[in-house]
Amino acid sequence: MSIKEIITVPDEILKKVSEPIEKVGINEKKLIIDLFETMYDSNGIGLAAVQVGILKRVLVIDVSNKDEEKSPIALINPVIRNFSNELSVYEEGCLSIPETFIEIERPKICEVEYVDEKGSKKNLKCDGLLSTCVQHEINHLDGKLIIDHLSKLKKDFIIKKISKNKKNPDRVVV
Ligand code: NI
């Protein structure tokens, strides 16, 4: 198992729609372990497979506090079945968009249907931070990022800033 490199904007893969998993096998189980390791290593509370370059509908979440016991949840083929009308707002960051935080309003409560790492169908009622996190991660599976909530101008500005800060390989003249 290993910690994977997290892909950041403006990589085009982040805009792609991930494919459903047909059967939970050894590769999917390995992928889930890698996603958890990568997410914990980066101090994230959620990570989708596309963020490590794998276009499969798999994501991992852990919204527990640092001083609490871990509560990892892996969701395969997640689908949101119900949304509340009531909204909540969080300042959201994303491991694929460094140093950027955007206030986003989303349904406060949602119900998500998914398959767990053992291949069983599950249902989870999510409230508050967990609800926001599940919706953020499912957006990743559909190629949607938090900057897509912004105007094109603001979005381009953020992407430009991030691209500029990215380390370029050493330039050599031969
Ligand atoms: Ni994200």
PDB file of C-alpha atoms and ligand atoms in Angstrom:
ATOM      1  CA  MET A   1       0.000   0.000   0.000  1.00  0.00           C
ATOM      2  CA  SER A   2       1.224   3.463  -0.610  1.00  0.00           C
ATOM      3  CA  ILE A   3       0.672   7.175  -0.375  1.00  0.00           C
ATOM      4  CA  LYS A   4      -0.219   8.505  -3.823  1.00  0.00           C
ATOM      5  CA  GLU A   5       0.504  11.856  -5.369  1.00  0.00           C
ATOM      6  CA  ILE A   6      -2.546  14.120  -5.310  1.00  0.00           C
ATOM      7  CA  ILE A   7      -3.380  15.668  -8.667  1.00  0.00           C
ATOM      8  CA  THR A   8      -4.048  19.419  -8.629  1.00  0.00           C
ATOM      9  CA  VAL A   9      -5.640  21.939 -10.985  1.00  0.00           C
ATOM     10  CA  PRO A  10      -5.409  22.622 -13.861  1.00  0.00           C
ATOM     11  CA  ASP A  11      -4.967  18.896 -14.633  1.00  0.00           C
ATOM     12  CA  GLU A  12      -7.746  17.956 -17.082  1.00  0.00           C
ATOM     13  CA  ILE A  13      -8.402  14.593 -15.423  1.00  0.00           C
ATOM     14  CA  LEU A  14     -10.141  16.415 -12.563  1.00  0.00           C
ATOM     15  CA  LYS A  15     -12.896  17.438 -15.021  1.00  0.00           C
ATOM     16  CA  LYS A  16     -13.626  13.879 -16.133  1.00  0.00           C
ATOM     17  CA  VAL A  17     -16.581  11.771 -15.016  1.00  0.00           C
ATOM     18  CA  SER A  18     -15.560   8.625 -13.100  1.00  0.00           C
ATOM     19  CA  GLU A  19     -16.842   5.169 -14.032  1.00  0.00           C
ATOM     20  CA  PRO A  20     -18.947   2.983 -11.718  1.00  0.00           C
ATOM     21  CA  ILE A  21     -17.340  -0.085 -10.108  1.00  0.00           C
ATOM     22  CA  GLU A  22     -18.903  -3.362 -11.187  1.00  0.00           C
ATOM     23  CA  LYS A  23     -17.436  -5.649  -8.561  1.00  0.00           C
ATOM     24  CA  VAL A  24     -15.483  -4.939  -5.393  1.00  0.00           C
ATOM     25  CA  GLY A  25     -12.316  -6.963  -5.778  1.00  0.00           C
ATOM     26  CA  ILE A  26      -8.737  -6.877  -4.541  1.00  0.00           C
ATOM     27  CA  ASN A  27      -7.825  -3.850  -6.670  1.00  0.00           C
ATOM     28  CA  GLU A  28     -10.705  -1.805  -5.309  1.00  0.00           C
ATOM     29  CA  LYS A  29      -9.777  -2.780  -1.738  1.00  0.00           C
ATOM     30  CA  LYS A  30      -6.154  -1.758  -2.376  1.00  0.00           C
ATOM     31  CA  LEU A  31      -7.316   1.515  -3.892  1.00  0.00           C
ATOM     32  CA  ILE A  32      -9.418   2.280  -0.798  1.00  0.00           C
ATOM     33  CA  ILE A  33      -6.460   1.656   1.532  1.00  0.00           C
ATOM     34  CA  ASP A  34      -4.256   3.906  -0.621  1.00  0.00           C
ATOM     35  CA  LEU A  35      -6.917   6.623  -0.610  1.00  0.00           C
ATOM     36  CA  PHE A  36      -7.161   6.542   3.189  1.00  0.00           C
ATOM     37  CA  GLU A  37      -3.367   6.630   3.578  1.00  0.00           C
ATOM     38  CA  THR A  38      -3.089   9.523   1.138  1.00  0.00           C
ATOM     39  CA  MET A  39      -5.960  11.444   2.733  1.00  0.00           C
ATOM     40  CA  TYR A  40      -4.640  11.069   6.305  1.00  0.00           C
ATOM     41  CA  ASP A  41      -1.130  11.982   5.151  1.00  0.00           C
ATOM     42  CA  SER A  42      -2.439  15.280   3.720  1.00  0.00           C
ATOM     43  CA  ASN A  43      -4.752  16.003   6.672  1.00  0.00           C
ATOM     44  CA  GLY A  44      -7.806  15.947   4.431  1.00  0.00           C
ATOM     45  CA  ILE A  45     -11.306  14.869   5.478  1.00  0.00           C
ATOM     46  CA  GLY A  46     -12.229  13.407   2.099  1.00  0.00           C
ATOM     47  CA  LEU A  47     -10.586  12.129  -1.067  1.00  0.00           C
ATOM     48  CA  ALA A  48     -11.945  10.809  -4.352  1.00  0.00           C
ATOM     49  CA  ALA A  49     -10.125   8.269  -6.555  1.00  0.00           C
ATOM     50  CA  VAL A  50      -9.903  10.735  -9.455  1.00  0.00           C
ATOM     51  CA  GLN A  51      -7.671  12.914  -7.258  1.00  0.00           C
ATOM     52  CA  VAL A  52      -5.001  10.220  -7.443  1.00  0.00           C
ATOM     53  CA  GLY A  53      -5.645   9.741 -11.148  1.00  0.00           C
ATOM     54  CA  ILE A  54      -8.074   6.816 -11.064  1.00  0.00           C
ATOM     55  CA  LEU A  55     -11.410   7.421 -12.768  1.00  0.00           C
ATOM     56  CA  LYS A  56     -13.509   5.093 -10.621  1.00  0.00           C
ATOM     57  CA  ARG A  57     -16.489   6.022  -8.471  1.00  0.00           C
ATOM     58  CA  VAL A  58     -14.766   5.501  -5.124  1.00  0.00           C
ATOM     59  CA  LEU A  59     -14.226   7.995  -2.328  1.00  0.00           C
ATOM     60  CA  VAL A  60     -13.130   7.994   1.283  1.00  0.00           C
ATOM     61  CA  ILE A  61     -14.178  10.256   4.119  1.00  0.00           C
ATOM     62  CA  ASP A  62     -13.299  10.809   7.766  1.00  0.00           C
ATOM     63  CA  VAL A  63     -14.771  13.888   9.416  1.00  0.00           C
ATOM     64  CA  SER A  64     -13.798  12.944  12.990  1.00  0.00           C
ATOM     65  CA  ASN A  65     -11.865  15.489  15.056  1.00  0.00           C
ATOM     66  CA  LYS A  66      -8.155  14.970  15.543  1.00  0.00           C
ATOM     67  CA  ASP A  67      -8.607  14.110  19.241  1.00  0.00           C
ATOM     68  CA  GLU A  68     -11.426  11.673  18.490  1.00  0.00           C
ATOM     69  CA  GLU A  69     -11.254   8.079  17.368  1.00  0.00           C
ATOM     70  CA  LYS A  70     -10.976   7.766  13.596  1.00  0.00           C
ATOM     71  CA  SER A  71     -14.223   7.100  11.714  1.00  0.00           C
ATOM     72  CA  PRO A  72     -13.234   6.122   8.181  1.00  0.00           C
ATOM     73  CA  ILE A  73     -15.993   5.568   5.619  1.00  0.00           C
ATOM     74  CA  ALA A  74     -15.353   4.266   2.091  1.00  0.00           C
ATOM     75  CA  LEU A  75     -18.123   4.822  -0.443  1.00  0.00           C
ATOM     76  CA  ILE A  76     -18.306   2.995  -3.761  1.00  0.00           C
ATOM     77  CA  ASN A  77     -20.778   4.142  -6.447  1.00  0.00           C
ATOM     78  CA  PRO A  78     -22.382   6.678  -4.070  1.00  0.00           C
ATOM     79  CA  VAL A  79     -25.698   8.240  -5.080  1.00  0.00           C
ATOM     80  CA  ILE A  80     -27.505  10.930  -3.140  1.00  0.00           C
ATOM     81  CA  ARG A  81     -31.159   9.968  -2.712  1.00  0.00           C
ATOM     82  CA  ASN A  82     -32.508  12.819  -0.584  1.00  0.00           C
ATOM     83  CA  PHE A  83     -31.573  16.407   0.143  1.00  0.00           C
ATOM     84  CA  SER A  84     -32.940  18.682   2.848  1.00  0.00           C
ATOM     85  CA  ASN A  85     -34.237  22.117   1.892  1.00  0.00           C
ATOM     86  CA  GLU A  86     -32.329  23.515   4.831  1.00  0.00           C
ATOM     87  CA  LEU A  87     -28.842  24.607   3.829  1.00  0.00           C
ATOM     88  CA  SER A  88     -25.575  24.944   5.699  1.00  0.00           C
ATOM     89  CA  VAL A  89     -22.502  26.873   4.689  1.00  0.00           C
ATOM     90  CA  TYR A  90     -18.853  25.920   5.067  1.00  0.00           C
ATOM     91  CA  GLU A  91     -15.654  27.436   3.846  1.00  0.00           C
ATOM     92  CA  GLU A  92     -14.441  24.543   1.696  1.00  0.00           C
ATOM     93  CA  GLY A  93     -10.922  23.719   0.678  1.00  0.00           C
ATOM     94  CA  CYS A  94      -9.832  20.933  -1.641  1.00  0.00           C
ATOM     95  CA  LEU A  95      -6.624  18.888  -1.738  1.00  0.00           C
ATOM     96  CA  SER A  96      -6.595  19.393  -5.520  1.00  0.00           C
ATOM     97  CA  ILE A  97      -6.770  23.201  -5.228  1.00  0.00           C
ATOM     98  CA  PRO A  98      -4.001  24.331  -2.857  1.00  0.00           C
ATOM     99  CA  GLU A  99      -4.502  27.318  -0.545  1.00  0.00           C
ATOM    100  CA  THR A 100      -7.977  28.155  -1.792  1.00  0.00           C
ATOM    101  CA  PHE A 101     -11.087  28.360   0.380  1.00  0.00           C
ATOM    102  CA  ILE A 102     -14.542  29.096  -0.945  1.00  0.00           C
ATOM    103  CA  GLU A 103     -17.788  29.564   0.986  1.00  0.00           C
ATOM    104  CA  ILE A 104     -20.311  27.123  -0.409  1.00  0.00           C
ATOM    105  CA  GLU A 105     -23.919  26.558   0.565  1.00  0.00           C
ATOM    106  CA  ARG A 106     -25.183  22.998   0.301  1.00  0.00           C
ATOM    107  CA  PRO A 107     -28.116  20.978   1.676  1.00  0.00           C
ATOM    108  CA  LYS A 108     -27.561  20.506   5.413  1.00  0.00           C
ATOM    109  CA  ILE A 109     -28.810  16.908   5.398  1.00  0.00           C
ATOM    110  CA  CYS A 110     -28.561  14.301   2.682  1.00  0.00           C
ATOM    111  CA  GLU A 111     -29.039  10.562   2.371  1.00  0.00           C
ATOM    112  CA  VAL A 112     -26.508   8.640   0.369  1.00  0.00           C
ATOM    113  CA  GLU A 113     -26.773   5.110  -0.984  1.00  0.00           C
ATOM    114  CA  TYR A 114     -23.489   3.330  -1.676  1.00  0.00           C
ATOM    115  CA  VAL A 115     -21.638   0.035  -1.693  1.00  0.00           C
ATOM    116  CA  ASP A 116     -19.088  -0.482   1.073  1.00  0.00           C
ATOM    117  CA  GLU A 117     -15.622  -2.054   0.806  1.00  0.00           C
ATOM    118  CA  LYS A 118     -17.126  -5.511   1.460  1.00  0.00           C
ATOM    119  CA  GLY A 119     -19.533  -5.129  -1.440  1.00  0.00           C
ATOM    120  CA  SER A 120     -22.669  -4.584   0.705  1.00  0.00           C
ATOM    121  CA  LYS A 121     -25.290  -1.965  -0.096  1.00  0.00           C
ATOM    122  CA  LYS A 122     -25.492   0.732   2.548  1.00  0.00           C
ATOM    123  CA  ASN A 123     -27.481   3.837   3.349  1.00  0.00           C
ATOM    124  CA  LEU A 124     -26.088   6.759   5.288  1.00  0.00           C
ATOM    125  CA  LYS A 125     -27.826   9.830   6.620  1.00  0.00           C
ATOM    126  CA  CYS A 126     -25.372  12.717   6.611  1.00  0.00           C
ATOM    127  CA  ASP A 127     -25.706  15.957   8.534  1.00  0.00           C
ATOM    128  CA  GLY A 128     -23.629  19.140   8.644  1.00  0.00           C
ATOM    129  CA  LEU A 129     -19.948  18.667   7.850  1.00  0.00           C
ATOM    130  CA  LEU A 130     -20.427  15.038   6.737  1.00  0.00           C
ATOM    131  CA  SER A 131     -23.193  16.126   4.347  1.00  0.00           C
ATOM    132  CA  THR A 132     -21.000  18.852   2.837  1.00  0.00           C
ATOM    133  CA  CYS A 133     -18.046  16.482   2.561  1.00  0.00           C
ATOM    134  CA  VAL A 134     -20.058  13.710   0.843  1.00  0.00           C
ATOM    135  CA  GLN A 135     -21.476  16.219  -1.659  1.00  0.00           C
ATOM    136  CA  HIS A 136     -18.028  17.739  -2.320  1.00  0.00           C
ATOM    137  CA  GLU A 137     -16.527  14.297  -2.989  1.00  0.00           C
ATOM    138  CA  ILE A 138     -19.402  13.109  -5.192  1.00  0.00           C
ATOM    139  CA  ASN A 139     -18.935  16.323  -7.192  1.00  0.00           C
ATOM    140  CA  HIS A 140     -15.345  15.118  -7.825  1.00  0.00           C
ATOM    141  CA  LEU A 141     -16.708  11.869  -9.305  1.00  0.00           C
ATOM    142  CA  ASP A 142     -18.697  14.006 -11.744  1.00  0.00           C
ATOM    143  CA  GLY A 143     -15.726  16.195 -12.634  1.00  0.00           C
ATOM    144  CA  LYS A 144     -16.962  19.168 -10.649  1.00  0.00           C
ATOM    145  CA  LEU A 145     -14.715  21.264  -8.400  1.00  0.00           C
ATOM    146  CA  ILE A 146     -15.400  23.957  -5.790  1.00  0.00           C
ATOM    147  CA  ILE A 147     -14.015  26.614  -8.140  1.00  0.00           C
ATOM    148  CA  ASP A 148     -16.859  25.744 -10.536  1.00  0.00           C
ATOM    149  CA  HIS A 149     -19.102  27.606  -8.093  1.00  0.00           C
ATOM    150  CA  LEU A 150     -17.241  30.817  -8.976  1.00  0.00           C
ATOM    151  CA  SER A 151     -17.410  33.124 -11.969  1.00  0.00           C
ATOM    152  CA  LYS A 152     -15.077  32.247 -14.860  1.00  0.00           C
ATOM    153  CA  LEU A 153     -12.910  35.285 -14.110  1.00  0.00           C
ATOM    154  CA  LYS A 154     -12.332  34.331 -10.476  1.00  0.00           C
ATOM    155  CA  LYS A 155     -11.788  30.703 -11.462  1.00  0.00           C
ATOM    156  CA  ASP A 156      -9.152  31.574 -14.076  1.00  0.00           C
ATOM    157  CA  PHE A 157      -7.416  33.831 -11.567  1.00  0.00           C
ATOM    158  CA  ILE A 158      -7.139  31.038  -8.988  1.00  0.00           C
ATOM    159  CA  ILE A 159      -5.898  28.492 -11.538  1.00  0.00           C
ATOM    160  CA  LYS A 160      -3.311  30.938 -12.842  1.00  0.00           C
ATOM    161  CA  LYS A 161      -2.068  31.655  -9.322  1.00  0.00           C
ATOM    162  CA  ILE A 162      -1.772  27.932  -8.503  1.00  0.00           C
ATOM    163  CA  SER A 163      -0.009  27.139 -11.788  1.00  0.00           C
ATOM    164  CA  LYS A 164       2.524  29.873 -11.111  1.00  0.00           C
ATOM    165  CA  ASN A 165       3.327  28.508  -7.658  1.00  0.00           C
ATOM    166  CA  LYS A 166       3.813  24.971  -8.911  1.00  0.00           C
ATOM    167  CA  LYS A 167       7.381  23.808  -8.903  1.00  0.00           C
ATOM    168  CA  ASN A 168       8.758  23.475 -12.361  1.00  0.00           C
ATOM    169  CA  PRO A 169      11.397  20.893 -13.123  1.00  0.00           C
ATOM    170  CA  ASP A 170      14.923  22.266 -13.355  1.00  0.00           C
ATOM    171  CA  ARG A 171      15.568  23.864 -16.689  1.00  0.00           C
ATOM    172  CA  VAL A 172      18.609  22.592 -18.470  1.00  0.00           C
ATOM    173  CA  VAL A 173      20.335  23.935 -21.541  1.00  0.00           C
ATOM    174  CA  VAL A 174      22.194  21.310 -23.467  1.00  0.00           C
TER     175      VAL A 174
HETATM  176 NI    NI B   1     -11.854  18.205  -3.115  1.00  0.00          NI
END
